[in-house]
Structures are given as C-alpha cells and as structure tokens.
Amino acid sequence: MDQLARTRAAAETRTWPQSFHDRLTAPLPGWRDFLRVAVQGGPRPSKEALADVPNLPVRRSGLPTVTSAQTAVTWVGHASYVVQIGGLVVLTDPVWSRRIPGVRPRLTPPGIDWHELPPIDAIVISHNHYDHLDGPTLKRLPRDTPVFVPAGLGRWFRKRGFQRINELDWWEFAQLGEVTFDFVPAHHWSRRTLTDMCRSLWGGWVLTAADQRVYFAGDTGYGHFFTDIGNRYPGIDLALLPVGAFEPRWMMRDWHTNPEEAVQACLDLGATRMATMHWGTFVLSAEPVLSPVEKARQAWAETGRPRADLWDLAVGESRVIAPADALRGDPAEQSGG
C-alpha cells in the first residue's frame, strides 16, 4: 500500500519535552467540572442502566488460524484486541485484570484466557490511563517483547525491565518483521498519578502489512485527525473504534467519541470496515451498558453501508480479512468460531 508523507522512524534514544499540554485539542476539566460531577453523583450508570449486564455478548472460541497473508482480530474486551497481521501476534492496550483502579470489577471475562495465547510478538499502547495501560497484565509478558508506546511513556517500561521499546511521536513509525507501526494523533490526554498530567503523549496506531491495514484508535474524541489519518494512510481495511464511555456528554465529548461519532470517524478515515470497542467491560460512564453497540448499529444502518462491514463483535469473537477480500461477503465465514 502507498503510504503518504510519513516522517522518519524514531531513533531508540530521544529527548522528549517535559509536557505535552500543547497537543491538547480541548481544555482539561477544571475544578468546577469535578464539582459538577460530584453533585451529579459521578459518571456512573443507574441500576436500570446496568440491568442488561447479563445480556452482554460473550463468545470465547479461541484465536483463528490464519496465514501470514491474512489479518485477524479477536476482541478481548474494552480496548484490548489480539491482532494477527503480517505473521505477527499483536496486543492492543492489553488488560486481562479483573479490576482496574477506581472502577468496579469487569463485567465480562477476557475474550481469551491468557494461557491460551500464542507467543506475543508485540504490543501497542495508546496512552497511560489505567484502563489502557495495565501493569499486572504487562508484568506477564517476557521483558524482550517489543513494545510500541507514545512519546514520554518509555521510562515507565524501562523501569519495569522492558528491553525493546519503540517510543514514537505522532506521524512517526517503526518496523517489526513485515509490519509497520505508525503512531497517529488522537483527541485525548494522559495522566496516571497526581503529578504526571500530560507528561506522556497519547494517540492511535496504524498497522500495515503488505496490502492490509488496521487502524486502532485507542481513546479519542471526534475531530479533524480522522480525516488527516485517512489521507495519510489510504486503504484502511478495518478501523477499531471506541463507542462507549460517552455519557454525560458535556463531560465526555472532548475525549470519547459516542457511537454516532465513531461511525462518522470510520467514514472520515475512508475505512472499509469498523469494529467496535471500549464498551461492555468496565463501567466508566453513565450510559446503559448495551447502548454503545445498539446506537452504533443504528448509526451504521443510517449510512447505507453494508451491515457485514460493521463488526460489532462479542467478547471473544474473531473475524478474518482474507487476501483480496475473499471472505468479505459473509460475516459468518469470517468468524473465529
């Protein structure tokens, strides 16, 4: 695939700025916002909104067997996918923990047991929030696992003994085997402690192997970056886009796409397909638990695009992109189970 206007690959040793506040696309919440959240009882759903938790879809069937010319994705839950691309097994924002700080235990189990995973060739991290950067999960990985992380986050991995760290700025790329990893912008922010606000960058990843390309958005609000990414990386076969954690809207709109915005982002990207994520795992916001995927289906239908190109996967479900799109017509043929 043609790749437009990419900068050079980043050197292993870089000097990063003390802060990435200049990359913010909206003001961070102030004390008045936190006071309003406290008065309203926090961004949590009501008991009625949680009534559908038993109906959250889970279909744990294991990873599909693919060739190096095929690309497969398996939804583990939240923003964690197993991406099989270019002969590599890549994890996105891997979170296998039952709990993360500050929220109730996960609603659905990981879509594949950790011990059932094949050797992991690489991981990509979008930013350092606890629901995307999970220390207990990463501790399970061999320390020579290649990691692809935003600028400023390399020190976190070095402190934990990781040896092969690719720390990138927006629009930079690195190569592993037959796969190119491009770090791209997002409308978000970073913070892990009381003193590290925006000390590391945030963003998404474009993974390219031969004639197949997958975009992983991480966490992001809606905005102009989607069009920019689509222009620089034409021919995206699949966009992994967040559809949950969007209510209350006044609080979430700058940092989390709602389902309608995620569908529009897929159009902006020029992506052939969209797969949903960032819902049905952790309770982070006020919308009903099934609302993200239900609204995504409605918004997709309103575009008139083929229903088969919306991959609203169950936890543990897989789909395969075959060479020359041979399997595109029937989603059942693309399932891992």
Coordinates of N, CA and C in Angstrom, one line a residue, residues 50-132:
L50 N -27.8 -0.7 34.3 CA -27.0 -1.9 34.4 C -27.8 -3.2 34.3
A51 N -29.1 -3.0 34.1 CA -30.0 -4.2 34.0 C -29.6 -5.2 33.0
D52 N -29.0 -4.7 31.9 CA -28.6 -5.6 30.8 C -27.3 -6.3 30.9
V53 N -26.6 -6.1 32.0 CA -25.3 -6.8 32.2 C -25.3 -8.3 31.8
P54 N -26.4 -9.0 32.3 CA -26.4 -10.5 31.9 C -26.5 -10.7 30.5
N55 N -26.9 -9.7 29.7 CA -27.1 -9.9 28.2 C -25.9 -9.5 27.4
L56 N -24.8 -9.1 28.1 CA -23.6 -8.7 27.3 C -23.1 -9.9 26.6
P57 N -22.8 -9.7 25.3 CA -22.4 -10.9 24.5 C -21.0 -11.4 24.7
V58 N -20.9 -12.7 24.9 CA -19.6 -13.3 25.1 C -19.5 -14.6 24.2
R59 N -18.5 -14.7 23.4 CA -18.3 -15.8 22.5 C -16.9 -16.2 22.5
R60 N -16.4 -17.0 23.4 CA -15.0 -17.3 23.6 C -14.7 -18.6 22.8
S61 N -14.1 -18.4 21.6 CA -13.9 -19.6 20.8 C -12.4 -19.7 20.4
G62 N -11.5 -18.9 21.0 CA -10.1 -19.1 20.7 C -9.7 -18.3 19.4
L63 N -8.4 -18.2 19.2 CA -7.9 -17.4 18.0 C -8.1 -18.2 16.7
P64 N -8.4 -17.6 15.6 CA -8.5 -18.3 14.4 C -7.1 -18.6 13.9
T65 N -7.0 -19.6 13.0 CA -5.8 -20.0 12.4 C -5.7 -19.2 11.0
V66 N -4.6 -18.4 10.9 CA -4.5 -17.6 9.7 C -3.1 -17.7 9.1
T67 N -3.0 -17.4 7.8 CA -1.7 -17.3 7.2 C -1.1 -16.0 7.3
S68 N 0.1 -15.8 6.9 CA 0.8 -14.5 7.0 C 0.2 -13.5 6.1
A69 N -0.6 -14.0 5.1 CA -1.2 -13.1 4.2 C -2.6 -12.6 4.6
Q70 N -3.1 -13.2 5.8 CA -4.4 -12.8 6.3 C -4.2 -11.9 7.6
T71 N -5.2 -11.2 7.9 CA -5.3 -10.4 9.1 C -6.5 -10.8 9.9
A72 N -6.4 -11.0 11.1 CA -7.5 -11.4 12.0 C -7.5 -10.6 13.3
V73 N -8.7 -10.3 13.8 CA -8.8 -9.6 15.0 C -9.7 -10.3 16.0
T74 N -9.4 -10.4 17.2 CA -10.2 -11.0 18.3 C -10.4 -10.0 19.4
W75 N -11.6 -9.8 19.8 CA -11.9 -8.8 20.8 C -11.8 -9.4 22.2
V76 N -10.8 -9.0 23.0 CA -10.6 -9.5 24.3 C -11.6 -8.8 25.3
G77 N -11.9 -7.5 25.0 CA -12.8 -6.7 25.8 C -12.1 -5.3 26.0
H78 N -13.0 -4.3 26.2 CA -12.6 -2.9 26.3 C -11.8 -2.5 25.1
A79 N -10.5 -2.0 25.2 CA -9.7 -1.7 24.0 C -8.7 -2.7 23.7
S80 N -8.8 -3.9 24.3 CA -7.9 -5.0 24.1 C -8.3 -5.9 22.9
Y81 N -7.5 -5.9 21.9 CA -7.7 -6.8 20.7 C -6.4 -7.6 20.6
V82 N -6.6 -8.8 20.1 CA -5.5 -9.6 19.5 C -5.5 -9.4 18.0
V83 N -4.5 -8.8 17.5 CA -4.4 -8.6 16.0 C -3.4 -9.5 15.4
Q84 N -3.8 -10.3 14.5 CA -2.8 -11.2 13.8 C -2.7 -10.6 12.4
I85 N -1.5 -10.1 12.2 CA -1.2 -9.4 11.0 C 0.2 -9.6 10.5
G86 N 0.4 -9.8 9.2 CA 1.8 -10.0 8.7 C 2.6 -11.1 9.4
G87 N 1.9 -12.1 9.9 CA 2.6 -13.2 10.6 C 2.9 -12.9 12.0
L88 N 2.5 -11.7 12.5 CA 2.8 -11.3 13.9 C 1.5 -11.4 14.7
V89 N 1.6 -11.6 16.0 CA 0.5 -11.5 17.0 C 0.8 -10.3 17.9
V90 N -0.2 -9.3 17.7 CA 0.0 -8.0 18.4 C -1.2 -7.8 19.3
L91 N -0.9 -7.3 20.6 CA -1.9 -7.0 21.5 C -2.1 -5.5 21.5
T92 N -3.3 -5.0 21.5 CA -3.6 -3.6 21.7 C -4.1 -3.3 23.1
D93 N -3.4 -2.3 23.8 CA -3.8 -1.9 25.1 C -4.3 -3.1 26.0
P94 N -3.4 -4.1 26.2 CA -3.8 -5.3 26.8 C -4.2 -5.2 28.3
V95 N -5.4 -5.5 28.6 CA -5.9 -5.5 30.0 C -6.6 -6.8 30.3
W96 N -6.0 -7.7 31.0 CA -6.6 -9.0 31.4 C -7.0 -9.0 32.9
S97 N -6.7 -7.9 33.6 CA -7.0 -7.8 35.0 C -8.5 -7.8 35.2
R98 N -8.9 -8.4 36.4 CA -10.3 -8.3 36.7 C -10.7 -6.9 37.2
R99 N -9.8 -6.2 37.8 CA -10.1 -4.9 38.3 C -9.0 -3.9 37.8
I100 N -9.4 -2.7 37.7 CA -8.5 -1.6 37.5 C -8.9 -0.5 38.5
P101 N -7.9 0.4 38.9 CA -8.2 1.3 40.0 C -9.4 2.2 39.7
G102 N -10.2 2.4 40.7 CA -11.3 3.3 40.6 C -12.6 2.9 40.1
V103 N -12.7 1.7 39.5 CA -14.0 1.2 38.9 C -14.3 -0.2 39.4
R104 N -15.5 -0.6 39.3 CA -16.0 -1.9 39.7 C -15.3 -3.0 38.8
P105 N -15.3 -4.2 39.3 CA -14.7 -5.3 38.5 C -15.3 -5.4 37.1
R106 N -14.6 -6.0 36.2 CA -15.0 -6.1 34.8 C -16.3 -6.8 34.7
L107 N -17.1 -6.4 33.8 CA -18.5 -7.0 33.6 C -18.4 -8.3 32.8
T108 N -17.4 -8.5 32.0 CA -17.3 -9.7 31.1 C -15.9 -10.2 31.3
P109 N -15.6 -11.5 31.2 CA -14.3 -12.0 31.3 C -13.5 -11.7 30.0
P110 N -12.2 -11.7 30.1 CA -11.4 -11.6 28.9 C -11.8 -12.6 27.8
G111 N -11.8 -12.1 26.6 CA -12.3 -13.0 25.5 C -11.4 -14.2 25.2
I112 N -10.2 -14.2 25.7 CA -9.4 -15.4 25.6 C -8.5 -15.5 26.8
D113 N -8.4 -16.7 27.4 CA -7.6 -16.8 28.6 C -6.1 -16.6 28.2
W114 N -5.4 -16.0 29.2 CA -4.0 -15.6 28.9 C -3.2 -16.8 28.5
H115 N -3.4 -17.9 29.2 CA -2.6 -19.1 28.9 C -2.9 -19.7 27.6
E116 N -3.9 -19.3 26.9 CA -4.3 -19.8 25.6 C -3.7 -19.0 24.5
L117 N -3.0 -17.9 24.8 CA -2.4 -17.0 23.8 C -1.2 -17.6 23.3
P118 N -0.9 -17.5 22.0 CA 0.4 -17.9 21.4 C 1.4 -16.9 21.9
P119 N 2.7 -17.1 21.6 CA 3.7 -16.1 21.9 C 3.4 -14.7 21.3
I120 N 3.5 -13.7 22.1 CA 3.1 -12.3 21.7 C 4.3 -11.7 21.0
D121 N 4.2 -11.2 19.8 CA 5.3 -10.6 19.1 C 5.4 -9.1 19.4
A122 N 4.4 -8.4 19.8 CA 4.5 -7.0 20.1 C 3.2 -6.6 20.8
I123 N 3.3 -5.4 21.5 CA 2.1 -4.8 22.0 C 2.2 -3.3 21.6
V124 N 1.0 -2.7 21.4 CA 0.9 -1.3 21.2 C 0.1 -0.7 22.3
I125 N 0.5 0.5 22.8 CA -0.2 1.2 23.9 C -0.6 2.6 23.3
S126 N -1.9 2.9 23.6 CA -2.4 4.2 23.1 C -2.1 5.4 24.1
H127 N -2.2 5.1 25.4 CA -1.9 6.2 26.4 C -1.8 5.5 27.8
N128 N -1.6 6.3 28.8 CA -1.3 5.7 30.1 C -2.4 5.6 31.1
H129 N -3.7 5.9 30.7 CA -4.8 5.7 31.6 C -4.9 4.2 32.0
Y130 N -5.4 4.0 33.3 CA -5.3 2.6 33.8 C -6.1 1.6 33.0
D131 N -7.1 2.0 32.3 CA -7.9 1.1 31.6 C -7.3 0.7 30.2
H132 N -6.1 1.3 30.0 CA -5.4 1.1 28.7 C -4.0 0.6 29.0

